[in-house]
Amino acid sequence: MKYNLIRDLYENKEAYSEKEVTISGWIRTIRDSNKFGFIEINDGTSFKGIQVVYDDSLENFSDIGKYPVATAIVVKGKFVLTPESKQPFEIKATSISLEAPSDSKYPLQKKRHTLEYLRTIAHLRPRSNTFAAVFRVRSLASYAVHKFFQEKGFVNVHTPIITASDAEGAGEMFKVTTLDLLDIPRDDRKEVDFTKDFFEKPASLTVSGQLEGEIFALAFRNIYTFGPTFRAENSNTPRHAAEFWMIEPEIAFADIKDDMDLAEEMIKYLIRFVLDNAPQEMEFFNSFIDKGLKDRLEGILKSDFERVTYTEAIRLLKESEKEFEYPVEWGSDLQTEHERYLTEMVFKKPVFVTDYPKDIKAFYMRLNEDEKTVAAMDLLVPGVGEIIGGSQREERLEVLKEKMLKNGLKEEDYWWYLELRKYGGVKHAGFGLGFERLIMYLTGMSNIRDVIPFPRTVGNAEF
RNA sequence: UCCUCAGUAGCUCAAUGGUGGAGCAACCGGCUGUUAACCGGUAGGUUGUUGGUUCGAGUCCAACCUGGGGAGCCA
């Protein structure tokens, strides 16, 4: 059976005018009176559904009025344009047949639900307007990420998800093991004997593909990774998840400025792409989720991201009249309240903060000439906060070794990372973009649990 | 992990320490163009759990559970 898809009807409505069409989909709402009724039907191909008008000339008229929400039906009828009405067109049904029944206990009512409630029915929430919009935008943004980098000639690297390098240093890791937890093998010193484990050493889920990404950047020049990342932190906020997706480009023969240019170009490309390719969804977010969303995103496209050094940011914060809960002081990390103030009050747009004190940043970030700061950059955006963290990497072998020593890292654990610096280890840079935080920024959704189909957070791995 | 707010019908919310209600959903009926349709009727409850104070607790107290917001960790 060939069905007409609602997406196609929207895109070619003039061509279908007065033509016979057959659609298949699920009932979203149904209203009837004694001689006719209306069905809003959605077939999954389009954010917006289509209204079906039916009357008592249909033999099963009285049954149709009793179909509960989510009933799957097949509708044959005439496609008519209705420029005078709220909806652009509708179908005058000549037959409606039942494809799969539903039940009146269906939990998604035709009313507004709280996002918290919808989270408890994650198996049904993709059928709601909000989540239909979120997850189609997520899909488009994912495609756009690949499209952006591929068009620029970047090579996509699948860095490992399981890692035995115990020292990526970006947070608590989930352990991967096949050992019997009820009967753990011990060695002479009563320690866990990992030689009996699957990898014969401790293994974990990755917290970042960056170090492996650097390997590929020094072979392919420009690369990116885009995959799942796992952090076992006990963090309970609307911006953190235990499993999330990260985009990590790495570029060779490039410095921190090139890195920021790339980040800015990418963010703008992604904004442009979803505005162009998900207009119905973006209109929905703008109306019901975040009133100023579209203007804000359009504004971003027209303006340059702000760029300030950490030292300059500290000065701006100190000069402000604002009372902060945490003191502003050169040498300590910016607090969330400071970041929000900078991006939301001072600049009112995305801002790169660069050149942080070396002591509060990772060992692999390149030491600046002043020997006090490193070539790091964070991109802060209004509403979401930190969305990107990146840096120029330390390419000087001796400097890197010294920093590892100070951080208590063993050279032998990083032998291959150090070796990269020996053989044509040119200057290079990269960053990590939290994909979910990007989706939050693009949609106006304020909780990360609502932009992941089945979110994993502390104490929650349902579905 | 810390701070804070909340938990009452399927959902969203009312209820001065004194007989737990409404809207929507459901069920029954009505209605010839609806748009979260409308109108009438019916049914629906161990007030998150456990303990305590009180003549009497949805309401006050304590602990716990679950959820929201804030902080830290970060993307």
Coordinates of C-alpha atoms (C1' of nucleotides) in Angstrom, one line a residue, chain B residues 22-55:
Chain B
rA22 C1' -12.6 22.5 40.6
rG23 C1' -11.0 22.3 35.4
rC24 C1' -9.3 18.8 31.8
rA25 C1' -9.3 13.4 30.8
rA26 C1' -12.8 8.9 31.3
rC27 C1' -18.0 7.1 30.9
rC28 C1' -23.4 8.3 29.2
rG29 C1' -26.3 11.8 26.4
rG30 C1' -27.0 16.4 23.2
rC31 C1' -25.3 19.6 19.3
rU32 C1' -24.4 20.8 11.2
rG33 C1' -17.5 23.8 10.6
rU34 C1' -14.7 22.4 15.1
rU35 C1' -9.3 24.0 16.3
rA36 C1' -7.0 22.5 24.1
rA37 C1' -14.7 22.6 20.5
rC38 C1' -19.2 23.5 23.3
rC39 C1' -23.7 22.0 26.6
rG40 C1' -26.0 18.5 30.4
rG41 C1' -25.2 14.3 33.5
rU42 C1' -22.2 10.0 36.0
rA43 C1' -18.2 8.0 38.3
rG44 C1' -13.5 8.8 40.3
rG45 C1' -9.4 9.7 46.8
rU46 C1' -5.3 4.9 52.3
rU47 C1' -3.9 13.5 50.6
rG48 C1' 4.3 10.2 48.8
rU49 C1' 5.9 6.6 53.2
rU50 C1' 6.7 5.8 58.4
rG51 C1' 6.4 7.7 63.1
rG52 C1' 5.0 11.9 66.4
rU53 C1' 2.1 16.4 68.6
rU54 C1' -3.4 17.1 69.2
rC55 C1' -10.0 15.9 71.4

